[in-house]
Amino acid sequence: GENVEQHPSTLSVQEGDSAVIKCTYSDSASNYFPWYKQELGKRPQLIIDIRSNVGEKKDQRIAVTLNKTAKHFSLHITETQPEDSAVYFCAANQVGSYGKLTFGQGTILTVHP
Amino acid sequence: GAGVSQSPSNKVTEKGKDVELRCDPISGHTALYWYRQSLGQGLEFLIYFQGNSAPDKSGLPSDRFSAERTGGSVSTLTIQRTQQEDSAVYLCASSRDRVDEKLFFGSGTQLSVL
């Protein structure tokens, strides 16, 4: 089955800096890669996703890049703000297993004012 | 409803007791999923429903775990003879249909087995 590795496990930045979180996946057939943000005590929320036919996707301060050859994808947050502080999870799908996402272990992002 | 609803939000039980966790998906969403989140870990897939049937139960950790869905809506996850290692947050998610992989999660049930 699919295996997703996520790094770093913790990330601390100053407000206004950029933050990058990286994930690698094992199954070359995977074609959907979402990122979820989970604030303390809250539900995970989808913040951005990318499909394998696209190399990059942006939504305001957030972007995701995908390298299919290397089987890795990254989340980029620019101009970080304290409200970006949360746990971020990457995930990859298993083709043919609808909704069965394999998640990374999560990255605790702390943005210091 | 406006979002995925789960109840109870917290459940404390004694080892060996049975528990039932409930999930009410977004109205009109035909696909429903259960995930488990252990402390400091990522989310672990448990089971997937399309309508009332469960084509993928591969993530259920043991035969003490079972789930059902009725009326294509509410789902119940049952854990029999709970063990301490069952302590975790149990998250339910729904999506519009089996093809739409955008999952909307509930707030979860924090299960503590003493």
Coordinates of C-alpha atoms in Angstrom, one line a residue:
Chain A
G1 CA 0.0 0.0 0.0
E2 CA 0.8 3.7 -0.1
N3 CA 3.3 5.1 2.4
V4 CA 3.7 8.9 3.0
E5 CA 6.6 10.4 4.8
Q6 CA 6.4 14.1 6.0
H7 CA 9.1 16.4 7.2
P8 CA 9.8 18.3 9.3
S9 CA 7.8 17.1 12.3
T10 CA 8.1 20.6 13.8
L11 CA 8.7 24.0 12.2
S12 CA 9.1 27.3 13.9
V13 CA 9.3 30.6 11.9
Q14 CA 9.0 34.3 12.5
E15 CA 5.9 36.1 11.3
G16 CA 6.4 37.2 7.7
D17 CA 8.9 34.3 6.9
S18 CA 8.1 31.5 4.5
A19 CA 7.4 27.9 5.6
V20 CA 7.9 24.8 3.5
I21 CA 6.7 21.3 4.4
K22 CA 7.8 18.3 2.3
C23 CA 6.2 14.9 1.7
T24 CA 7.3 11.8 -0.2
Y25 CA 5.0 9.0 -1.3
S26 CA 5.7 5.5 -2.4
D27 CA 2.9 4.5 -4.9
S28 CA 3.6 6.0 -8.3
A29 CA -0.1 5.4 -9.2
S30 CA -1.3 7.9 -6.6
N31 CA -2.8 10.9 -8.4
Y32 CA -4.4 13.1 -5.7
F33 CA -2.5 15.0 -3.0
P34 CA -4.4 17.1 -0.5
W35 CA -3.1 19.2 2.4
Y36 CA -5.1 19.5 5.6
K37 CA -4.7 22.1 8.4
Q38 CA -5.7 21.2 11.9
E39 CA -5.8 23.8 14.6
L40 CA -5.6 22.7 18.2
G41 CA -8.8 20.9 19.2
K42 CA -10.4 21.5 15.8
R43 CA -11.3 19.3 12.8
P44 CA -8.8 18.9 9.9
Q45 CA -9.7 21.2 7.1
L46 CA -8.7 20.9 3.5
I47 CA -6.6 24.0 2.5
I48 CA -5.3 23.0 -0.9
D49 CA -5.0 20.0 -3.1
I50 CA -3.2 19.0 -6.4
R51 CA -3.7 16.3 -9.0
S52 CA -0.9 14.6 -10.7
N53 CA -1.5 16.2 -14.1
V54 CA -0.5 19.6 -12.5
G55 CA 2.9 20.6 -11.3
E56 CA 2.0 23.6 -9.1
K57 CA -1.1 25.2 -7.7
K58 CA -1.5 28.4 -5.8
D59 CA -4.1 29.9 -3.6
Q60 CA -3.2 33.3 -2.2
R61 CA -0.3 32.7 0.3
I62 CA -0.4 29.0 -0.1
A63 CA 1.1 26.9 -2.9
V64 CA 1.7 23.2 -3.5
T65 CA 4.3 21.7 -5.9
L66 CA 4.4 18.2 -7.1
N67 CA 7.3 16.3 -8.6
K68 CA 5.9 13.0 -9.9
T69 CA 9.3 11.7 -11.0
A70 CA 10.8 12.0 -7.5
K71 CA 7.4 11.2 -5.9
H72 CA 7.4 14.2 -3.6
F73 CA 5.2 17.2 -3.0
S74 CA 5.6 20.3 -0.9
L75 CA 3.4 22.9 0.8
H76 CA 4.7 26.5 0.7
I77 CA 3.3 29.2 2.9
T78 CA 4.5 32.8 2.3
E79 CA 4.2 35.8 4.6
T80 CA 3.3 33.6 7.5
Q81 CA 1.0 34.9 10.2
P82 CA 0.4 33.7 13.7
E83 CA -3.0 32.3 12.7
D84 CA -1.1 29.9 10.4
S85 CA 0.1 28.1 13.5
A86 CA -1.4 24.6 13.4
V87 CA -0.6 21.0 12.5
Y88 CA -0.4 20.4 8.7
F89 CA -1.0 17.0 7.2
C90 CA -0.2 15.9 3.7
A91 CA -1.9 12.9 2.1
A92 CA -2.0 10.8 -1.0
N93 CA -4.8 8.7 -2.4
Q94 CA -4.8 5.1 -3.3
V95 CA -6.1 4.8 -6.9
G96 CA -9.2 2.7 -7.0
S97 CA -9.8 3.1 -3.2
Y98 CA -12.1 6.1 -3.1
G99 CA -11.4 8.4 -0.2
K100 CA -8.8 6.1 1.3
L101 CA -6.1 8.7 1.9
T102 CA -2.8 7.8 3.4
F103 CA -1.6 10.7 5.7
G104 CA 1.8 11.9 6.7
Q105 CA 2.6 12.1 10.4
G106 CA 2.0 15.9 10.5
T107 CA 4.0 19.0 10.9
I108 CA 3.5 21.3 13.9
L109 CA 4.0 24.8 12.5
T110 CA 4.5 27.7 15.0
V111 CA 4.6 31.2 13.7
H112 CA 6.1 33.6 16.3
P113 CA 4.8 37.2 16.2
Chain B
G1 CA -26.6 19.8 7.9
A2 CA -24.0 22.5 7.6
G3 CA -21.1 20.3 8.5
V4 CA -20.2 16.8 9.6
S5 CA -21.5 16.2 13.1
Q6 CA -20.1 13.7 15.6
S7 CA -21.2 12.6 19.0
P8 CA -20.2 12.4 21.7
S9 CA -17.3 14.8 21.5
N10 CA -15.7 13.0 24.4
K11 CA -16.1 9.5 25.8
V12 CA -14.4 8.0 28.8
T13 CA -15.0 4.3 29.3
E14 CA -13.6 1.4 31.3
K15 CA -11.6 -1.3 29.7
G16 CA -13.8 -4.1 28.5
K17 CA -16.9 -2.0 27.9
D18 CA -18.5 -1.4 24.5
V19 CA -18.8 2.1 23.0
E20 CA -20.8 3.5 20.1
L21 CA -19.6 6.6 18.2
R22 CA -22.0 8.4 15.9
C23 CA -21.5 10.4 12.7
D24 CA -24.0 12.6 10.8
P25 CA -22.5 13.5 7.4
I26 CA -23.2 16.6 5.3
S27 CA -26.6 16.3 3.8
G28 CA -26.5 14.8 0.3
H29 CA -23.0 13.4 0.7
T30 CA -23.1 9.7 -0.3
A31 CA -19.6 8.7 0.8
L32 CA -18.6 8.5 4.4
Y33 CA -15.3 7.6 6.0
W34 CA -14.0 6.8 9.5
Y35 CA -10.4 7.6 10.4
R36 CA -8.5 7.3 13.7
Q37 CA -6.0 9.8 15.0
S38 CA -3.7 8.6 17.8
L39 CA -1.8 11.2 19.9
G40 CA 0.9 12.8 17.8
Q41 CA 0.1 10.6 14.8
G42 CA -1.4 11.1 11.4
L43 CA -4.8 9.9 10.4
E44 CA -5.4 6.2 10.0
F45 CA -8.1 5.0 7.6
L46 CA -10.6 2.6 9.2
I47 CA -13.6 2.1 6.8
Y48 CA -15.4 3.6 3.9
F49 CA -19.2 3.6 3.1
Q50 CA -20.8 4.3 -0.2
G51 CA -24.5 4.6 0.6
N52 CA -25.2 1.9 3.2
S53 CA -22.6 -0.6 2.0
A54 CA -19.0 -0.7 3.1
P55 CA -16.8 -1.8 0.1
D56 CA -13.6 -1.1 2.0
K57 CA -13.3 -2.3 5.7
S58 CA -9.6 -2.9 5.3
G59 CA -8.5 -0.4 8.0
L60 CA -10.5 -1.9 10.9
P61 CA -7.8 -3.0 13.4
S62 CA -9.6 -6.0 14.8
D63 CA -13.0 -7.8 14.8
R64 CA -13.9 -5.8 17.9
F65 CA -14.5 -2.9 15.5
S66 CA -17.6 -2.7 13.4
A67 CA -19.5 0.0 11.7
E68 CA -22.9 0.5 10.0
R69 CA -24.7 3.1 8.1
T70 CA -28.4 3.4 7.7
G71 CA -30.6 5.4 5.3
G72 CA -27.5 6.5 3.5
S73 CA -26.9 9.0 6.2
V74 CA -26.0 8.4 9.9
S75 CA -23.1 6.0 10.7
T76 CA -22.2 4.3 13.9
L77 CA -18.8 2.9 14.8
T78 CA -18.9 0.3 17.5
I79 CA -15.9 -0.9 19.5
Q80 CA -16.5 -3.9 21.6
R81 CA -14.5 -4.9 24.7
T82 CA -12.5 -1.7 24.5
Q83 CA -8.8 -1.8 25.2
Q84 CA -6.5 1.0 26.3
E85 CA -4.8 1.0 22.9
D86 CA -8.2 2.0 21.4
S87 CA -7.8 5.4 23.0
A88 CA -7.6 8.0 20.2
V89 CA -9.7 10.6 18.4
Y90 CA -12.1 9.0 16.0
L91 CA -12.8 11.2 13.0
C92 CA -15.6 10.9 10.5
A93 CA -15.5 12.5 7.1
S94 CA -17.9 12.7 4.2
S95 CA -17.6 13.6 0.5
R96 CA -20.1 14.3 -2.2
D97 CA -19.7 10.9 -3.8
R98 CA -17.2 8.1 -4.3
V99 CA -15.4 10.0 -7.0
D100 CA -15.0 13.3 -5.1
E101 CA -12.0 12.9 -2.9
K102 CA -12.3 16.2 -1.1
L103 CA -13.1 15.0 2.5
F104 CA -14.9 17.2 5.0
F105 CA -14.1 16.1 8.5
G106 CA -16.1 16.2 11.7
S107 CA -14.6 17.4 15.0
G108 CA -14.1 13.9 16.2
T109 CA -14.8 11.8 19.3
Q110 CA -12.0 11.7 21.8
L111 CA -12.2 8.2 23.3
S112 CA -10.3 7.5 26.5
V113 CA -10.2 3.9 27.7
L114 CA -9.2 3.6 31.4

